[in-house]
Short mmCIF file of C-alpha atoms in Angstrom, two decimals:
data_model
loop_
_atom_site.label_atom_id
_atom_site.label_comp_id
_atom_site.label_asym_id
_atom_site.label_seq_id
_atom_site.Cartn_x
_atom_site.Cartn_y
_atom_site.Cartn_z
CA MET A 40 86.00 89.04 91.94
CA GLU A 41 87.03 91.91 93.72
CA LEU A 42 90.04 91.92 96.41
CA GLN A 43 89.90 94.25 99.25
CA PHE A 44 92.95 94.68 101.53
CA LEU A 45 91.92 95.01 105.50
CA GLY A 46 95.23 95.22 106.36
CA THR A 47 99.14 95.08 104.97
CA SER A 48 101.31 94.91 108.52
CA SER A 49 103.33 91.93 109.60
CA GLY A 50 103.43 91.72 113.83
CA THR A 51 101.82 94.67 114.78
CA PRO A 52 99.97 97.68 112.89
CA THR A 53 101.28 101.43 112.36
CA LYS A 54 99.50 104.44 112.16
CA ASN A 55 98.35 103.59 108.18
CA ARG A 56 98.32 100.05 108.71
CA ASN A 57 96.02 97.21 109.81
CA VAL A 58 97.46 93.30 110.50
CA ALA A 59 95.87 90.74 108.18
CA GLY A 60 93.09 90.14 106.77
CA LEU A 61 92.10 90.42 102.63
CA ALA A 62 88.22 90.56 101.58
CA LEU A 63 87.69 88.50 98.27
CA ARG A 64 84.15 90.13 96.90
CA LEU A 65 82.12 88.08 94.65
CA ASP A 66 79.91 88.83 91.24
CA GLY A 67 77.14 87.77 93.44
CA GLY A 68 77.35 89.90 96.23
CA GLY A 69 78.97 87.42 98.31
CA TRP A 70 82.47 87.65 100.15
CA VAL A 71 84.99 85.90 101.74
CA LEU A 72 87.37 86.44 103.92
CA VAL A 73 91.05 85.65 104.20
CA ASP A 74 92.84 86.18 107.74
CA CYS A 75 91.92 88.27 110.75
CA GLY A 76 93.93 90.07 112.76
CA GLU A 77 93.32 92.13 115.44
CA GLY A 78 91.10 95.35 114.10
CA THR A 79 89.98 93.43 111.16
CA GLN A 80 86.27 93.77 111.84
CA HIS A 81 86.79 98.24 112.79
CA ARG A 82 88.78 98.08 109.25
CA LEU A 83 85.08 96.12 107.61
CA LEU A 84 83.27 99.60 109.13
CA GLN A 85 84.85 101.34 106.41
CA THR A 86 83.58 99.57 103.85
CA SER A 87 80.75 98.38 102.39
CA LEU A 88 80.85 94.55 103.23
CA SER A 89 78.39 93.84 105.51
CA LEU A 90 78.89 90.61 107.95
CA HIS A 91 75.57 88.74 107.22
CA THR A 92 77.02 88.27 103.68
CA LEU A 93 79.87 86.75 104.68
CA GLN A 94 80.49 83.41 103.22
CA ALA A 95 83.22 81.93 104.93
CA ILE A 96 86.31 82.76 106.98
CA PHE A 97 90.10 80.90 105.83
CA ILE A 98 92.64 81.50 108.32
CA THR A 99 96.30 81.06 106.50
CA HIS A 100 98.16 79.83 109.84
CA LEU A 101 98.14 80.76 113.99
CA HIS A 102 100.22 83.04 114.35
CA GLY A 103 98.02 86.08 116.17
CA ASP A 104 98.61 88.86 113.25
CA HIS A 105 96.57 87.05 111.64
CA CYS A 106 93.37 85.55 113.53
CA TYR A 107 93.55 87.27 116.86
CA GLY A 108 90.71 89.44 115.29
CA LEU A 109 88.39 86.45 114.76
CA PRO A 110 87.06 85.90 118.30
CA GLY A 111 85.72 89.28 118.36
CA LEU A 112 84.29 89.69 114.47
CA LEU A 113 82.22 86.43 115.47
CA ALA A 114 80.96 88.34 118.10
CA SER A 115 80.21 91.05 116.25
CA ALA A 116 78.41 89.24 113.28
CA GLY A 117 76.33 87.41 116.19
CA MET A 118 75.43 91.06 117.97
CA ALA A 119 73.97 92.24 114.12
CA SER A 120 71.65 89.31 114.61
CA ARG A 121 73.27 87.06 111.87
CA THR A 122 71.92 83.77 112.20
CA ALA A 123 73.46 82.06 109.03
CA PRO A 124 75.63 79.21 109.65
CA LEU A 125 79.31 80.22 109.06
CA THR A 126 81.86 78.07 107.20
CA LEU A 127 85.94 78.42 109.05
CA VAL A 128 88.59 76.94 107.37
CA GLY A 129 92.23 76.99 108.76
CA PRO A 130 94.42 74.40 111.02
CA ALA A 131 93.16 72.22 112.90
CA ALA A 132 94.26 74.11 115.93
CA LEU A 133 91.74 76.50 114.66
CA GLU A 134 89.07 74.87 116.34
CA THR A 135 90.79 74.58 119.49
CA TYR A 136 91.52 78.57 119.34
CA VAL A 137 88.05 79.69 119.17
CA ALA A 138 86.50 76.91 121.67
CA GLY A 139 89.03 78.06 124.06
CA VAL A 140 88.36 81.83 123.49
CA MET A 141 83.97 81.05 123.47
CA ALA A 142 84.00 79.04 126.70
CA SER A 143 86.34 81.17 128.72
CA THR A 144 84.57 84.11 127.53
CA GLY A 145 81.40 82.90 127.69
CA LEU A 146 80.52 83.69 124.34
CA HIS A 147 77.38 81.94 122.87
CA LEU A 148 76.46 82.57 119.01
CA PRO A 149 73.25 82.32 117.41
CA TYR A 150 74.42 80.81 114.44
CA ASP A 151 76.49 77.75 113.75
CA ILE A 152 80.12 78.05 112.86
CA VAL A 153 81.08 75.01 110.74
CA PHE A 154 85.24 73.89 111.11
CA VAL A 155 86.66 73.06 107.80
CA PRO A 156 89.81 71.40 108.17
CA VAL A 157 92.38 72.79 105.80
CA GLU A 158 93.54 69.73 104.23
CA GLN A 159 89.73 68.78 103.49
CA VAL A 160 89.06 72.04 102.08
CA ALA A 161 88.86 70.94 98.17
CA ASP A 162 86.80 67.95 99.47
CA SER A 163 84.00 69.43 102.14
CA LEU A 164 84.10 72.86 101.12
CA ALA A 165 80.90 73.61 98.69
CA LEU A 166 81.01 77.28 98.36
CA PRO A 167 78.06 78.56 95.48
CA ASP A 168 80.79 80.54 93.47
CA LEU A 169 84.34 79.36 94.24
CA ALA A 170 85.92 75.98 93.86
CA VAL A 171 88.99 76.11 96.62
CA ALA A 172 92.37 74.32 97.33
CA ALA A 173 95.01 75.04 99.79
CA THR A 174 98.87 74.34 99.54
CA PRO A 175 100.72 73.95 102.11
CA LEU A 176 104.39 76.31 102.64
CA SER A 177 107.77 77.21 104.72
CA HIS A 178 106.84 78.60 108.31
CA ARG A 179 107.11 78.26 111.80
CA VAL A 180 103.91 77.46 112.34
CA PRO A 181 101.36 75.29 109.88
CA SER A 182 100.98 77.66 107.31
CA TRP A 183 98.84 77.51 104.22
CA ALA A 184 97.84 79.24 100.76
CA TYR A 185 94.42 79.17 99.13
CA ARG A 186 93.63 79.03 95.67
CA PHE A 187 90.17 80.97 94.76
CA ALA A 188 88.60 80.02 91.02
CA GLU A 189 85.01 80.30 89.85
CA ARG A 190 83.10 77.29 89.69
CA SER A 191 81.21 78.42 86.42
CA VAL A 192 81.70 80.87 83.87
CA GLU A 193 79.11 82.79 81.97
CA ARG A 194 79.09 81.80 78.08
CA ARG A 195 78.31 84.56 75.15
CA LEU A 196 76.01 84.04 72.55
CA ASP A 197 77.30 84.33 68.64
CA THR A 198 74.65 87.04 68.02
CA ALA A 199 75.71 87.45 64.07
CA LYS A 200 75.68 84.30 63.18
CA LEU A 201 71.94 84.29 64.73
CA ARG A 202 71.12 87.57 62.91
CA ALA A 203 72.52 85.91 59.81
CA GLU A 204 70.39 82.95 60.15
CA ALA A 205 67.42 85.07 60.94
CA VAL A 206 66.39 83.99 65.03
CA PRO A 207 65.15 87.29 66.01
CA ALA A 208 66.44 88.50 69.31
CA GLY A 209 64.11 88.56 72.75
CA PRO A 210 63.70 85.21 74.72
CA LEU A 211 64.71 82.83 72.73
CA TRP A 212 68.31 84.02 72.07
CA GLY A 213 67.61 84.17 76.21
CA ARG A 214 66.93 80.31 76.22
CA LEU A 215 69.64 79.99 73.79
CA GLN A 216 72.06 81.36 76.73
CA ASP A 217 70.33 79.56 79.53
CA GLY A 218 70.89 75.59 77.76
CA ALA A 219 67.62 75.50 76.32
CA ASP A 220 66.81 74.01 73.08
CA VAL A 221 64.39 76.40 71.00
CA THR A 222 61.94 76.13 67.89
CA LEU A 223 61.36 78.51 65.77
CA ALA A 224 57.67 78.87 63.75
CA ASP A 225 59.86 77.55 60.99
CA GLY A 226 60.24 74.27 62.38
CA ARG A 227 63.78 74.95 62.93
CA VAL A 228 65.35 73.27 66.05
CA LEU A 229 68.38 75.28 67.46
CA ARG A 230 71.30 73.19 70.03
CA PRO A 231 72.63 75.64 72.29
CA ALA A 232 76.15 74.26 71.81
CA ASP A 233 75.59 75.54 67.86
CA TYR A 234 75.23 79.31 68.76
CA LEU A 235 77.92 79.76 72.06
CA LEU A 236 81.24 80.69 71.51
CA PRO A 237 83.75 79.15 73.86
CA ALA A 238 84.06 79.73 77.23
CA ARG A 239 86.43 81.92 78.44
CA LYS A 240 88.96 80.87 81.50
CA PRO A 241 87.50 80.62 84.77
CA ARG A 242 89.41 83.62 87.24
CA ALA A 243 91.60 82.14 89.71
CA LEU A 244 93.83 83.68 92.36
CA VAL A 245 96.66 82.39 95.09
CA ILE A 246 97.02 84.07 98.83
CA ALA A 247 99.89 82.63 100.42
CA GLY A 248 100.31 83.09 104.21
CA ASP A 249 103.34 83.36 105.49
CA ASN A 250 106.36 81.36 103.81
CA ASP A 251 109.88 81.61 103.00
CA SER A 252 109.86 79.45 99.81
CA PRO A 253 107.43 80.89 97.29
CA GLU A 254 108.40 78.33 95.17
CA LEU A 255 105.78 76.01 96.96
CA LEU A 256 103.65 77.96 95.04
CA ALA A 257 104.47 76.66 91.67
CA GLY A 258 101.57 74.10 90.89
CA ALA A 259 98.90 76.23 92.39
CA MET A 260 99.96 79.03 90.44
CA ARG A 261 99.54 77.27 86.79
CA GLY A 262 96.20 78.70 85.11
CA ALA A 263 95.82 81.42 88.36
CA HIS A 264 95.99 85.29 87.72
CA VAL A 265 96.73 86.72 90.33
CA LEU A 266 99.17 86.18 93.31
CA VAL A 267 99.10 87.50 96.47
CA HIS A 268 102.37 87.49 98.96
CA GLU A 269 103.94 87.92 101.68
CA ALA A 270 107.06 91.07 101.18
CA THR A 271 107.90 91.52 104.89
CA TYR A 272 111.11 92.62 103.83
CA THR A 273 113.98 93.59 101.51
CA GLN A 274 116.62 90.86 100.71
CA ALA A 275 119.19 92.95 103.03
CA VAL A 276 117.46 92.84 105.97
CA LEU A 277 116.05 89.60 105.45
CA GLU A 278 119.77 88.50 105.96
CA LYS A 279 120.51 90.80 109.00
CA VAL A 280 117.05 88.88 110.31
CA GLY A 281 118.32 85.68 109.28
CA PRO A 282 116.18 82.63 108.78
CA GLY A 283 114.12 82.21 112.21
CA PRO A 284 111.62 84.34 111.03
CA GLN A 285 110.49 82.08 108.23
CA HIS A 286 109.28 85.08 105.94
CA SER A 287 109.98 86.44 102.22
CA SER A 288 111.91 89.04 100.58
CA ALA A 289 110.45 91.45 98.11
CA ARG A 290 113.16 89.83 95.39
CA MET A 291 112.68 86.01 96.52
CA VAL A 292 109.00 86.63 95.57
CA ALA A 293 109.50 88.83 92.39
CA THR A 294 111.89 86.18 91.54
CA PHE A 295 109.84 83.01 91.35
CA ALA A 296 106.84 84.74 89.84
CA ALA A 297 109.34 85.93 86.86
CA ALA A 298 110.20 82.70 86.70
CA ALA A 299 106.24 80.88 87.09
CA GLY A 300 105.48 83.33 84.67
CA VAL A 301 103.40 84.66 87.32
CA ALA A 302 100.43 87.09 85.68
CA ASN A 303 99.77 89.79 88.25
CA LEU A 304 101.54 89.90 91.41
CA VAL A 305 100.67 91.79 94.87
CA LEU A 306 102.76 92.49 97.62
CA THR A 307 101.49 92.66 101.13
CA HIS A 308 102.41 91.68 104.95
CA PHE A 309 105.09 94.29 105.01
CA SER A 310 107.02 94.63 108.17
CA PRO A 311 106.34 97.76 110.14
CA ARG A 312 109.88 99.17 110.01
CA TYR A 313 109.43 100.15 106.34
CA GLN A 314 107.07 103.48 105.79
CA ASP A 315 104.97 104.96 103.03
CA GLY A 316 107.41 106.78 100.06
CA SER A 317 110.34 106.37 98.81
CA GLY A 318 113.92 106.86 100.32
CA PRO A 319 115.67 104.30 103.14
CA SER A 320 113.21 102.31 105.26
CA SER A 321 110.43 102.72 102.95
CA LEU A 322 108.22 100.91 100.90
CA GLY A 323 109.88 101.92 98.31
CA GLU A 324 112.79 100.23 98.98
CA LEU A 325 110.60 97.39 98.07
CA ALA A 326 108.62 98.34 94.88
CA ASP A 327 112.27 99.48 93.48
CA GLU A 328 113.39 95.33 94.61
CA ALA A 329 110.51 93.50 93.36
CA ARG A 330 110.68 95.00 89.47
CA ALA A 331 114.24 94.15 89.58
CA HIS A 332 113.32 91.16 88.86
CA TYR A 333 109.72 91.11 87.97
CA GLY A 334 108.98 92.62 85.13
CA GLY A 335 104.97 92.31 85.36
CA PRO A 336 101.90 94.21 86.30
CA LEU A 337 103.25 95.22 90.20
CA PHE A 338 100.90 96.20 93.45
CA LEU A 339 102.23 97.07 96.76
CA ALA A 340 98.63 96.89 98.90
CA ALA A 341 97.58 99.17 100.97
CA ASP A 342 94.81 99.02 103.69
CA LEU A 343 91.67 99.38 102.14
CA ALA A 344 92.86 99.45 98.41
CA ARG A 345 90.82 97.26 96.28
CA TYR A 346 91.84 95.35 92.65
CA ARG A 347 89.19 93.41 90.75
CA VAL A 348 90.00 90.63 88.60
CA GLU A 349 89.09 91.59 84.60
CA ARG A 350 87.64 88.70 83.26
CA ASP A 351 90.37 88.21 81.13
CA GLY A 352 92.74 88.39 84.31
CA THR A 353 93.58 91.56 84.13
CA LEU A 354 94.02 92.85 87.32
CA LEU A 355 92.45 96.95 87.92
CA ALA A 356 93.07 98.80 90.89
CA LEU A 357 90.34 100.45 91.86
CA ASP A 358 89.10 103.77 94.37
CA GLN A 359 89.23 102.86 97.63
CA SER A 360 85.46 103.14 98.68
#
């Protein structure tokens, strides 16, 4: 499981940051997209991701910096000769929005779009590798967080036990790992349950839309390894701006993450007022504020930054290829 950020600015892009978009790469080669702000498909051209292996698009909410890039991406997928159906998950107005753009611009796609209302995602969406659930958040329009968890995990063989019992390595081991009984030449019958080590915990992560109440994610974070959440402002700026925009500060998210025992915290969706680097009005302010309240692994996302969720739940920063 790998995360690759396609946009980390809120509201409007900056010279270095696009608006919201995040790809979740899967072990099998497919991927899903969370939000699709304007310019997302241009960012995709700077990655190895293909619109042919895109399995689903999840929209957290229908503010423009999270969805204005969607019609163009859908059109590009059609021009790239995609024929496989594509699932779109989001608030009910998502279907109206996409249908309106298609009708008014004469957009005809060579593939079917399957709309799944966000409230039904846990019961209606069947991705091969992921179980998905959604949590309602607090924002000016209906906004949601998505929890993605592995559907199944590999089981490792107890090779020491097999060797101790003189079971020859090779195809027999593979059959046991696949869950099949094995009969040896001497007549012994081996059951997989006797030679498979306990399964590891499925990897899970939560990607939140805009939200002024991080505590709403307490239930979704149980058993999850990573939280990706907006940190639009520092607390001081948030207090000057007031509650109207309904965003979170770095302090708010970090305080929640510490209380909830979040294993890895990734902040994103930064106001354009914050520039790269340190000093006043910089991302360093957001980082310092978050670290003052959260002692776990903390990452401030950058466009095209990649992170891998290891099988033990550790989050590692990768290169930006």
